[in-house]
Short mmCIF file of C-alpha atoms in Angstrom, two decimals:
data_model
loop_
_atom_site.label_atom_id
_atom_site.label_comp_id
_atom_site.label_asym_id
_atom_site.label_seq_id
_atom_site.Cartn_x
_atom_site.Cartn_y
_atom_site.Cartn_z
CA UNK C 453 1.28 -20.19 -63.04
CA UNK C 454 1.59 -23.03 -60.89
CA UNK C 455 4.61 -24.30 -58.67
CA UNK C 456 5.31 -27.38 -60.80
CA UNK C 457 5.61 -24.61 -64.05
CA UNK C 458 7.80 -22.37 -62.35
CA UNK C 459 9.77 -24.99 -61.17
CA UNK C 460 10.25 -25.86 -64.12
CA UNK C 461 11.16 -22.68 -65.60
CA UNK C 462 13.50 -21.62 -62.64
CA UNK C 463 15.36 -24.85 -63.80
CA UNK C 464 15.46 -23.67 -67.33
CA UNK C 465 16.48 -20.36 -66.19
CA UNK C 466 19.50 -22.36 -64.04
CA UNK C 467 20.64 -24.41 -66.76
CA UNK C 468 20.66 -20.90 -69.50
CA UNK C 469 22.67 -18.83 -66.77
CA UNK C 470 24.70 -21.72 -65.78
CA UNK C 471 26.35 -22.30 -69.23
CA UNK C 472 26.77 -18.80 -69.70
CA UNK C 473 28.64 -18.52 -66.70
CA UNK C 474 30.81 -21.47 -67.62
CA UNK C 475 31.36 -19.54 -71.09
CA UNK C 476 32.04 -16.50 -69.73
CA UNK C 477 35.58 -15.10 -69.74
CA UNK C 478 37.80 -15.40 -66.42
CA UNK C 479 39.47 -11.83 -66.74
CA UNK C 480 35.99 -10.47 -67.70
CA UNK C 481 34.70 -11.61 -64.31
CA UNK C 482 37.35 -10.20 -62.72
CA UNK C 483 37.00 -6.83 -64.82
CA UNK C 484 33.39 -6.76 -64.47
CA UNK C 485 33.36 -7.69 -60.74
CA UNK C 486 35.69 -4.91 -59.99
CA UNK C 487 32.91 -2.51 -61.95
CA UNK C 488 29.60 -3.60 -60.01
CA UNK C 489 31.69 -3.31 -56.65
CA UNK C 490 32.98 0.32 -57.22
CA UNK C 491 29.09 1.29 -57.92
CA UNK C 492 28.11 -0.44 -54.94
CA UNK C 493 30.91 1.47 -52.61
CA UNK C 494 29.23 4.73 -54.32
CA UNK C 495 25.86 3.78 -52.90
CA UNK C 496 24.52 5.64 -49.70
CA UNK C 497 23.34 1.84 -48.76
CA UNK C 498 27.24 0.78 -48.45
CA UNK C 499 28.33 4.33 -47.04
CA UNK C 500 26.00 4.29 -44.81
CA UNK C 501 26.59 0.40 -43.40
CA UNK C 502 28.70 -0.26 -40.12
CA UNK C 503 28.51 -4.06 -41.11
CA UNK C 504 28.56 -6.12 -44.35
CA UNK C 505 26.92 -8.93 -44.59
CA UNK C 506 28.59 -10.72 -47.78
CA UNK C 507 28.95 -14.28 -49.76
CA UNK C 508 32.20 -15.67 -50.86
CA UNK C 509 31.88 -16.15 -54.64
CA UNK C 510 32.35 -19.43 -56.02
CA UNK C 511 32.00 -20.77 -59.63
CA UNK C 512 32.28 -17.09 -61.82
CA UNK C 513 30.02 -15.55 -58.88
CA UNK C 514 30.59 -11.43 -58.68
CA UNK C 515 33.95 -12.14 -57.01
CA UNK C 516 33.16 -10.57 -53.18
CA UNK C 517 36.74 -10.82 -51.72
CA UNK C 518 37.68 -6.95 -52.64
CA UNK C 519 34.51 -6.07 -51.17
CA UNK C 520 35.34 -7.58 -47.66
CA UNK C 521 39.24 -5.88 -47.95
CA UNK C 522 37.86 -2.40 -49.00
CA UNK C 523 35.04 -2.68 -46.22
CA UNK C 524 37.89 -3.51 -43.71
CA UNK C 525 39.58 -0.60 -44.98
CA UNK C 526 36.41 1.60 -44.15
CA UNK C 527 36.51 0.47 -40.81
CA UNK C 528 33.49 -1.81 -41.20
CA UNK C 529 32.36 -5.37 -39.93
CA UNK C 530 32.37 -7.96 -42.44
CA UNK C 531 30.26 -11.65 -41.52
CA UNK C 532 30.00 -14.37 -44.02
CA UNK C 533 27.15 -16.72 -44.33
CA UNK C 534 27.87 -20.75 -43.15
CA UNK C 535 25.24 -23.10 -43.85
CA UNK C 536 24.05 -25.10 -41.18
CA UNK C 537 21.27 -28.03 -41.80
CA UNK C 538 18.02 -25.95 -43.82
CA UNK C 539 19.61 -22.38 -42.63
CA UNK C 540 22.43 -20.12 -42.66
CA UNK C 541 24.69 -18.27 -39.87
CA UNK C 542 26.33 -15.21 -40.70
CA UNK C 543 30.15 -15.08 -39.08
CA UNK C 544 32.35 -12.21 -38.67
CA UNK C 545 34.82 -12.54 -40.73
CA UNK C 546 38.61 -10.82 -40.15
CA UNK C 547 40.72 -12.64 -41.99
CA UNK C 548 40.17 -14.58 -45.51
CA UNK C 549 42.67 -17.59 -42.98
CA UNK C 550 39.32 -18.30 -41.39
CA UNK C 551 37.84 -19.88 -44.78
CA UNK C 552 37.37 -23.59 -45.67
CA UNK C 553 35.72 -25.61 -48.32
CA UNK C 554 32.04 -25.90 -47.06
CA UNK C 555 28.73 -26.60 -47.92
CA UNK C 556 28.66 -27.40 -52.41
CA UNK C 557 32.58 -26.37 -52.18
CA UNK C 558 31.80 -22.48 -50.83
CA UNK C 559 34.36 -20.92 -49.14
CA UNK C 560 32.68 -20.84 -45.61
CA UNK C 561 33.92 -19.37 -42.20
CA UNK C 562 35.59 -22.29 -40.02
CA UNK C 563 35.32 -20.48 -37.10
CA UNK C 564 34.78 -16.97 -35.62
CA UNK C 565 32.23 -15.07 -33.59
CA UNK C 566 28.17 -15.09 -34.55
CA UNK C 567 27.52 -11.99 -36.14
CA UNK C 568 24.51 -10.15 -35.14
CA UNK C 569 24.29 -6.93 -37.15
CA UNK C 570 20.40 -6.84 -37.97
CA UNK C 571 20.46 -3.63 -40.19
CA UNK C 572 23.25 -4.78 -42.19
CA UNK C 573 24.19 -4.08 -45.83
CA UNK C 574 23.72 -7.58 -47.12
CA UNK C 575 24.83 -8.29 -50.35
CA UNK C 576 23.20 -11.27 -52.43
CA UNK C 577 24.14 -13.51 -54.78
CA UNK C 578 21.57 -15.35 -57.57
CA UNK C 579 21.43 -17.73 -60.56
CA UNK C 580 19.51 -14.85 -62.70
CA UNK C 581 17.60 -11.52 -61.79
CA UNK C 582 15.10 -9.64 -63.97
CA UNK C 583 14.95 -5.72 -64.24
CA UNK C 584 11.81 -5.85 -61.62
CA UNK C 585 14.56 -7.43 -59.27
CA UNK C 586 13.18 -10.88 -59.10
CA UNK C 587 15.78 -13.42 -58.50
CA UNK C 588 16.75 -16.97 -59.45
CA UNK C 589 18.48 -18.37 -56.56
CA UNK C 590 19.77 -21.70 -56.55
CA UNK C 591 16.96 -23.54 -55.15
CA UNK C 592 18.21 -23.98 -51.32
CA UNK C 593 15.61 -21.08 -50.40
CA UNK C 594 18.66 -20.21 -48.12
CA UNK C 595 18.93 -16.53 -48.29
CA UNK C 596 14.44 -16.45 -48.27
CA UNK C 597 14.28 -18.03 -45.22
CA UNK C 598 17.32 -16.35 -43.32
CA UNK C 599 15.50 -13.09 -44.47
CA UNK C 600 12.07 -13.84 -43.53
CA UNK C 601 13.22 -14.27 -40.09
CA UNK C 602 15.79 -11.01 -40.45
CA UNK C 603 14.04 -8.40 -42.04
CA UNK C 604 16.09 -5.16 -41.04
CA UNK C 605 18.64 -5.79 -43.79
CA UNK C 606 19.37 -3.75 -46.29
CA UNK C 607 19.49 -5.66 -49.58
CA UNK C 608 21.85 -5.53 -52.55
CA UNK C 609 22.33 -8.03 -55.45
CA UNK C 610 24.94 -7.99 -57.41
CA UNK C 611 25.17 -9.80 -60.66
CA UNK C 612 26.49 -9.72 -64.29
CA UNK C 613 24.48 -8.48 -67.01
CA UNK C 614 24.55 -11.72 -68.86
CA UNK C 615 22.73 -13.07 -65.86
CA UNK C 616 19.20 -11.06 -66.59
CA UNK C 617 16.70 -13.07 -67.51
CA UNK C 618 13.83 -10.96 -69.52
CA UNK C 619 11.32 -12.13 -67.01
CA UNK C 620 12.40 -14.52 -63.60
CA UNK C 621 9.16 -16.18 -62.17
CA UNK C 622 8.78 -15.27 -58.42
CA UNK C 623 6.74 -17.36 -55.76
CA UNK C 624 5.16 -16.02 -52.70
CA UNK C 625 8.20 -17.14 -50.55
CA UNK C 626 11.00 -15.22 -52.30
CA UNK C 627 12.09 -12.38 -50.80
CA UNK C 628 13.34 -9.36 -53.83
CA UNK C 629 16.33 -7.43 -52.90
CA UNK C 630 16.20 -3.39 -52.98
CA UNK C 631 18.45 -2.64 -55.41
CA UNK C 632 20.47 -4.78 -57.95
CA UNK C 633 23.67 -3.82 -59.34
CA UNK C 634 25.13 -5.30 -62.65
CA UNK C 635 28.57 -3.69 -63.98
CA UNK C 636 26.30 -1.37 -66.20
CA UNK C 637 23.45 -0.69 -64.01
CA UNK C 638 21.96 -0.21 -60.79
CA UNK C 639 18.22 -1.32 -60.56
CA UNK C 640 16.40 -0.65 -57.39
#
């Protein structure tokens, strides 16, 4: 399969996931969001994390801001990712105060210290996944180049069932997260 095919079929994939998204019921985000977080906080890979390394949802995203409270809770560091240029900066984040509209409308951290937690639970976001873990990102290439460069993550997806894709096409420069987590299942 060649780039120009995939390309086009990641933009297929986009446009299926993105309509589906825009279908999908508001209080079954929130239901469903609430689900995939509560089997992530049962994971040894969130247990075991003295930093969190989140997104701020956007759009019908897996909603993220009860994951940065409850990690406060535990006593962990959260950072959030702001996009600068072609890459992205992870900031601590303390206080949801420290948010402003960024880059494509994303809540991003106005200010706040440079986080630099290297083994991290990070926590991923996507367009569409397959079982295999193969993800449909949104075509920055944001979160494959930040972790080609920071490789002592631990990775975690999360994402709604209605966004698996029977089969997501994967080029040699994306980067598969080690375990995904939908509100029915955990894949890894």
């Amino acid at each position: 399969m060649g780039n120009t095919e995939i390309t086009a079929i990641k933009k297929e994939i986009r446009k299926l996931i993105f309509q589906r998204r825009k279908d999908a019921d508001p209080e079954a985000i929130v239901r469903d969001s609430a689900a995939i977080m509560e089997q992530l906080y049962a994971t040894d890979a969130y247990k075991n994390a003295s930093c969190i390394y989140a997104y701020m949802d956007y759009n019908k995203e897996v909603m993220t801001r009860a994951l940065c409270e409850r990690a406060w809770a535990d006593g962990k560091t959260v950072a959030v990712p702001k996009v600068h240029g072609k890459d992205m900066i992870y900031y601590v984040l303390t206080t949801f105060d420290q948010l402003e509209d960024g880059y494509f409308h994303i809540p991003e951290p106005a200010y706040g210290e440079v986080a630099d937690c290297e083994d991290a639970l990070m926590i991923l976001p996507g367009v569409a996944f397959d079982r295999n873990r193969h993800r449909v990102g949104y075509g920055g290439g944001f979160y494959d180049r930040y972790l080609e460069k920071h490789t002592q993550h631990v990775t975690c997806a999360v994402a709604f069932e209605f966004q698996l894709v029977e089969e997501a096409p994967a080029e040699p420069t994306d980067i598969f997260p080690q375990m995904l987590i939908t509100e029915k299942q955990i894949y890894s």
